[in-house]
PDB file of C-alpha atoms in Angstrom:
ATOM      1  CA  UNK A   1      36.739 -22.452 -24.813  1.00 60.00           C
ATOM      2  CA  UNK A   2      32.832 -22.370 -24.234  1.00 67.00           C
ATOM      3  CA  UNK A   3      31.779 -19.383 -22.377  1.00 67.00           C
ATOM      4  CA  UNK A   4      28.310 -19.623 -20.699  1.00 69.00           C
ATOM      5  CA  UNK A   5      26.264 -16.193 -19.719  1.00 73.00           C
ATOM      6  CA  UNK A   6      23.524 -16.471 -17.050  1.00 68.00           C
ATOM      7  CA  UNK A   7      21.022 -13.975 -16.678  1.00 64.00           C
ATOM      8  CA  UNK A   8      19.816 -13.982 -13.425  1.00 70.00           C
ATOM      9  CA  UNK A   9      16.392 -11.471 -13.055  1.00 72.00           C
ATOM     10  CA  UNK A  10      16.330  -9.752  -9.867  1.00 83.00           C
ATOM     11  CA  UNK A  11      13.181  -8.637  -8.633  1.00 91.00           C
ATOM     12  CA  UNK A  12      12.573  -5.116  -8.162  1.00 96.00           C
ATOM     13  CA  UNK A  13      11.613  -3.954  -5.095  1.00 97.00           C
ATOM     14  CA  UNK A  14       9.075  -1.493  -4.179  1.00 98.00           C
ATOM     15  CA  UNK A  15       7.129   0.287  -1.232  1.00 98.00           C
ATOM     16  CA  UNK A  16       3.930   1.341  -1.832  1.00 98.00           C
ATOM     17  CA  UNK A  17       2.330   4.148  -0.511  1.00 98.00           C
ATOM     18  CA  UNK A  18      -1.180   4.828  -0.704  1.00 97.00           C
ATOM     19  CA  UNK A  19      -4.618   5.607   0.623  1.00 94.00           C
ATOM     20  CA  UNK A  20      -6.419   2.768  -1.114  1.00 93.00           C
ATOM     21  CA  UNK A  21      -9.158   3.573  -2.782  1.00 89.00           C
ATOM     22  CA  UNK A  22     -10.411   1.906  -6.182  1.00 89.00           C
ATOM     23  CA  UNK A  23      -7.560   2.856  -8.532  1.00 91.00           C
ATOM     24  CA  UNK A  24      -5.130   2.236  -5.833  1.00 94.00           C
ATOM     25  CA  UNK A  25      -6.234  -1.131  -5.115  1.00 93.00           C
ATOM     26  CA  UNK A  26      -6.143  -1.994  -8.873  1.00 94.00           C
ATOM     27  CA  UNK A  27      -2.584  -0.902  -8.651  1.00 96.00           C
ATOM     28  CA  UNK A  28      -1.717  -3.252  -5.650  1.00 95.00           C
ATOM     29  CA  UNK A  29      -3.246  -6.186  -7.227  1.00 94.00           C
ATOM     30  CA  UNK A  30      -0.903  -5.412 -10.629  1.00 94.00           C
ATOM     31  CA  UNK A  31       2.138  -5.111  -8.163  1.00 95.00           C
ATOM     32  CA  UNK A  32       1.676  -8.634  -6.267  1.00 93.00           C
ATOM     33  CA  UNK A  33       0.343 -10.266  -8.943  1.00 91.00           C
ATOM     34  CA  UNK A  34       3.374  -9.116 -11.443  1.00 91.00           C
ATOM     35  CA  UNK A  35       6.182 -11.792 -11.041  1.00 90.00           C
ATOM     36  CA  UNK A  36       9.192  -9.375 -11.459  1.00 93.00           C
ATOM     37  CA  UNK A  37       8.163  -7.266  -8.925  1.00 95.00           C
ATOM     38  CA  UNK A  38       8.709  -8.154  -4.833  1.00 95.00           C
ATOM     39  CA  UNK A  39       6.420  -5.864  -2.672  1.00 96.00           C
ATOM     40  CA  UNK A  40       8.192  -5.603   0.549  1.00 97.00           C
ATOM     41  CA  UNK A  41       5.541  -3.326   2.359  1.00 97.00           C
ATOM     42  CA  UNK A  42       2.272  -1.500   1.640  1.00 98.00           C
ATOM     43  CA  UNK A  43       2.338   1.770   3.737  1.00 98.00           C
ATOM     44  CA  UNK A  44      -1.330   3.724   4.167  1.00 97.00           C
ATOM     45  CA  UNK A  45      -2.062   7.596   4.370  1.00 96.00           C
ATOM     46  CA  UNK A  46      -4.616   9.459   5.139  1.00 92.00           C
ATOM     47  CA  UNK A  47      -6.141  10.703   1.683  1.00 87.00           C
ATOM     48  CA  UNK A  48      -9.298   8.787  -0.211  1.00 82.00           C
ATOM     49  CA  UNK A  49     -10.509   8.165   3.670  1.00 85.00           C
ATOM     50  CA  UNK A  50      -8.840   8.074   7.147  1.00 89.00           C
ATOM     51  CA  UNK A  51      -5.729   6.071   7.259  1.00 94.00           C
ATOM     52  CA  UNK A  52      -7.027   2.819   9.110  1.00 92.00           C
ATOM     53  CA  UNK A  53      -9.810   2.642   6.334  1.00 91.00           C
ATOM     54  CA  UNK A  54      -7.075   2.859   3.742  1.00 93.00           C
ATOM     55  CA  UNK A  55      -5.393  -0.119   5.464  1.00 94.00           C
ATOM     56  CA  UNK A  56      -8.583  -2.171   5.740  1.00 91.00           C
ATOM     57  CA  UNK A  57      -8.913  -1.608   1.764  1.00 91.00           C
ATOM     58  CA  UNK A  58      -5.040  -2.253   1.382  1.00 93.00           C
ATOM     59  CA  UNK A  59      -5.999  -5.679   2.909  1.00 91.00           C
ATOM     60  CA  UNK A  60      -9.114  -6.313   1.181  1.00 88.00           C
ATOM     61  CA  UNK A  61      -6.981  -5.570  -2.056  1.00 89.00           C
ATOM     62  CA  UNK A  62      -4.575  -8.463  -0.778  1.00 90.00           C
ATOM     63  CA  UNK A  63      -7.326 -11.089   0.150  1.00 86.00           C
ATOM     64  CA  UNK A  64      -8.542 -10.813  -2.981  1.00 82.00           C
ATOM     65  CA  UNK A  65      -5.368 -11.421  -4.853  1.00 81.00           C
ATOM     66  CA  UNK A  66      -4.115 -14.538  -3.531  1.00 73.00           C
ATOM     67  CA  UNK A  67      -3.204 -16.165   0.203  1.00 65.00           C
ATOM     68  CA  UNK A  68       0.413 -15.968  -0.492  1.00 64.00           C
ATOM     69  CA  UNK A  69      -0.066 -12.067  -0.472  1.00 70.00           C
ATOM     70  CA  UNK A  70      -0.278 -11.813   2.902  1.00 68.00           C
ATOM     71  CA  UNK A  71       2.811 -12.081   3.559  1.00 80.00           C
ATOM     72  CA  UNK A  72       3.096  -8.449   2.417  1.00 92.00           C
ATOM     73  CA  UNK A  73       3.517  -6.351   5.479  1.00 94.00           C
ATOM     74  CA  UNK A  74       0.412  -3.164   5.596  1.00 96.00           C
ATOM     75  CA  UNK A  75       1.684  -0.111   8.112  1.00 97.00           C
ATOM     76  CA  UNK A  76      -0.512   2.534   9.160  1.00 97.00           C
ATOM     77  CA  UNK A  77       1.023   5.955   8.643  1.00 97.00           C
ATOM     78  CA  UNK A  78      -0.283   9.823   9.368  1.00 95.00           C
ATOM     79  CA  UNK A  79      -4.259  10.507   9.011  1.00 92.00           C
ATOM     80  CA  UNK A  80      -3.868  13.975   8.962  1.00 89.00           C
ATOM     81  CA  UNK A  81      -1.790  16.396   6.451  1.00 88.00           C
ATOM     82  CA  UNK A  82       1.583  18.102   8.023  1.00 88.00           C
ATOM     83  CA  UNK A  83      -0.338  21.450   7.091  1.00 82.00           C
ATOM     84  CA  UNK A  84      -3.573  23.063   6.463  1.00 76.00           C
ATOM     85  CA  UNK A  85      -5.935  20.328   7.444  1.00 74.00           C
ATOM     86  CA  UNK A  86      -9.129  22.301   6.629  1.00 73.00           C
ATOM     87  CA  UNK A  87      -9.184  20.788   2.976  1.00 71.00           C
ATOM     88  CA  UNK A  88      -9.131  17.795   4.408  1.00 70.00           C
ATOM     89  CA  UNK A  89     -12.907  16.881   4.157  1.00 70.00           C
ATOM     90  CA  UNK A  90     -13.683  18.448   1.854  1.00 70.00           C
ATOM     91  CA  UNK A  91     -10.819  16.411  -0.463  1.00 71.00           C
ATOM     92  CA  UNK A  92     -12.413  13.318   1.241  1.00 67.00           C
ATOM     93  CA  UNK A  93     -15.940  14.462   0.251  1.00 70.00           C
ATOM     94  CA  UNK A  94     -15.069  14.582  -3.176  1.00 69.00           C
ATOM     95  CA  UNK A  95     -13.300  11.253  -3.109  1.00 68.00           C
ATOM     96  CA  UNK A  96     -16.671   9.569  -2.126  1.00 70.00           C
ATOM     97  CA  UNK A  97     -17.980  10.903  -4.987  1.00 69.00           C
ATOM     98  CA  UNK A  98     -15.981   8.436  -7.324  1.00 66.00           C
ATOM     99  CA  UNK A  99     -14.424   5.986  -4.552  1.00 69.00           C
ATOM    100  CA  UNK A 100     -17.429   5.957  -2.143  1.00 68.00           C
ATOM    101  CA  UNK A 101     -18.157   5.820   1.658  1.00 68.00           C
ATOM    102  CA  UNK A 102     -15.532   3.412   2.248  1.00 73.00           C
ATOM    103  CA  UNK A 103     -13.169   4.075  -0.394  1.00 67.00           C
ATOM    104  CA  UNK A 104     -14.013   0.739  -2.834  1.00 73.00           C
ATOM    105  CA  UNK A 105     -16.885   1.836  -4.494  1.00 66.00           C
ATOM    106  CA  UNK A 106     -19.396   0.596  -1.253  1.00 67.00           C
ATOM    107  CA  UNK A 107     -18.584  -2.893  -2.814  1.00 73.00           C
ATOM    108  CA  UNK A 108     -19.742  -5.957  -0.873  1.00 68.00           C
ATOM    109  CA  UNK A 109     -16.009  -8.046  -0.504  1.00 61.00           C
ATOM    110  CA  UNK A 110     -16.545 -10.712  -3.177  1.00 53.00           C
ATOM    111  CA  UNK A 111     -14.026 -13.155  -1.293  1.00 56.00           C
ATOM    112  CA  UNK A 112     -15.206 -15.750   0.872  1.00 57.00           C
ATOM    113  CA  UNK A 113     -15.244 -14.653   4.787  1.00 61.00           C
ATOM    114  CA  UNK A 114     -13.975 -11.710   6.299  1.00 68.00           C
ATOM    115  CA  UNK A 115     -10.315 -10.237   5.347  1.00 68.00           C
ATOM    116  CA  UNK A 116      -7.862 -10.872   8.554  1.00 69.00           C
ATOM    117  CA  UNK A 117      -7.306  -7.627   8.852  1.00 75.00           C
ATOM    118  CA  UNK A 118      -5.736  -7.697  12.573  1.00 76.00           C
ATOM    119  CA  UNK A 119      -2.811 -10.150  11.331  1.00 75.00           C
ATOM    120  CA  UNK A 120      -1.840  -8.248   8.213  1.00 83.00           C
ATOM    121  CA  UNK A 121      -1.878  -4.731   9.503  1.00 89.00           C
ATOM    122  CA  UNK A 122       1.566  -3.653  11.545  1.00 91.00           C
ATOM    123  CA  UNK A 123       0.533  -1.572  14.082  1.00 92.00           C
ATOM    124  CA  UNK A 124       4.008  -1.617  15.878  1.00 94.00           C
ATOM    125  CA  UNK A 125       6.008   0.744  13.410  1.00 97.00           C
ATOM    126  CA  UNK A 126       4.478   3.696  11.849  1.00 97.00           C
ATOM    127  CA  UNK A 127       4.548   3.860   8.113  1.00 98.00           C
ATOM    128  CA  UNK A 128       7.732   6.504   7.532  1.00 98.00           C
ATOM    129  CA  UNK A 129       9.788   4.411   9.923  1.00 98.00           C
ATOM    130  CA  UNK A 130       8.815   1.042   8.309  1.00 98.00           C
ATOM    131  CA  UNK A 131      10.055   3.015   4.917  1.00 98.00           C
ATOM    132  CA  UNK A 132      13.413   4.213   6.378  1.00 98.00           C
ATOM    133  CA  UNK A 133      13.892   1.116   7.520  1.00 98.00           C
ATOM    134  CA  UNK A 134      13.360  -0.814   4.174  1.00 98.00           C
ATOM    135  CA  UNK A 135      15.354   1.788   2.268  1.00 98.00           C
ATOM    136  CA  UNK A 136      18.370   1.597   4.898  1.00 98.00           C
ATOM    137  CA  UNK A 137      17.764  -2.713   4.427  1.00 98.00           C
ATOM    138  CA  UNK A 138      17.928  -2.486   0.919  1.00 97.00           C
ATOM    139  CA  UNK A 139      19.873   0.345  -0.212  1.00 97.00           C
ATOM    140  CA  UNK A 140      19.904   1.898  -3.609  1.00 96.00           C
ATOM    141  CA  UNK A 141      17.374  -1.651  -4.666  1.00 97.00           C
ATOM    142  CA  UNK A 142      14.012   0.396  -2.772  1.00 98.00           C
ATOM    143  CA  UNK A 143      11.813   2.063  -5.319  1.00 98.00           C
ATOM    144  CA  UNK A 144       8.651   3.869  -3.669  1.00 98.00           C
ATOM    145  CA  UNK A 145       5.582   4.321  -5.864  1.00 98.00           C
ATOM    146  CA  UNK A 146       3.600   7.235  -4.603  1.00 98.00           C
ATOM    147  CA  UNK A 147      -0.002   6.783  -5.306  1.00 97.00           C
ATOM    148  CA  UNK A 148      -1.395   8.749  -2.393  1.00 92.00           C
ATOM    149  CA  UNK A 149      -0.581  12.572  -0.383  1.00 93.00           C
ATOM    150  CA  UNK A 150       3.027  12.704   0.338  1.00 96.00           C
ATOM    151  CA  UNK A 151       2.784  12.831   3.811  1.00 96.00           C
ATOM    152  CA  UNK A 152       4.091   9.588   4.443  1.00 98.00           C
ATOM    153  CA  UNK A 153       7.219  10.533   1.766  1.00 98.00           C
ATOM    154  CA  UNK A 154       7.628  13.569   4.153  1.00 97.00           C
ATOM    155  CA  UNK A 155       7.875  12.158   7.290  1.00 97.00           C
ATOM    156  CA  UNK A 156      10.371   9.672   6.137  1.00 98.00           C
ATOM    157  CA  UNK A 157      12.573  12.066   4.620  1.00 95.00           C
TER     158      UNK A 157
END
């Protein structure tokens, strides 16, 4: 008798969470563009520059990768740190030292037209909800790369 083995790859699934800047954004293009890897969401922090900037770059990341990336969900998620907030521009003024004003290196967006950012950004469900939601959804399948402050990863736990 024949046997037959099948080896079926399952994507793994991961959350990122960032405050996209240049190194993050090279990250998120590696993740969507990598075959064995499903992005379910791409949650934004406060961190590189205020959180709706880090979405904006999230999104600029994902126009720039492909059309079919857009179907990767972007949630906003806390602007400010759970604690001492003083460092908090000061941290940012020494990200625009290597990331710039707007967190991409002042970059003109080399893709044709403007980014759509209003239909790619959730603004319905904060960020740490959105991941205890994907986590409950999926469970023990949900990795979460960290790329950005932790305040996100707080909040959700």
């Amino acid at each position: 008798m024949k046997s037959s083995i099948i080896l079926i790859r399952m994507k793994k699934k991961i959350i990122i969470d960032c405050d996209t800047g240049v190194d993050d954004a090279q990250a998120i293009l590696m993740a969507v563009l990598t075959e064995d890897v499903e992005v379910l969401a791409i949650t934004c922090v406060s961190g590189n520059s205020n959180v709706e900037q880090a979405a904006k770059n999230t999104v600029r990341a994902l126009y720039a990768a492909d059309d079919k990336c857009f179907g990767v969900p972007v949630y906003l998620g806390s602007d400010q740190p759970l604690l001492d907030s003083s460092l908090l521009e000061t941290l940012r003024e020494d990200a625009r030292n290597f990331h710039g004003i707007d967190g991409l290196g002042d970059a003109q967006d080399a893709t044709e037209g403007e980014p759509p950012y209003g239909s790619v950004i959730n603004r319905s469900e904060k960020a740490a909800v959105a991941i205890c939601r994907l986590i409950h959804d999926n469970p023990g399948e949900v990795t979460v790369v960290a790329l950005g402050p932790l305040t996100n990863i707080a909040l959700a736990m």
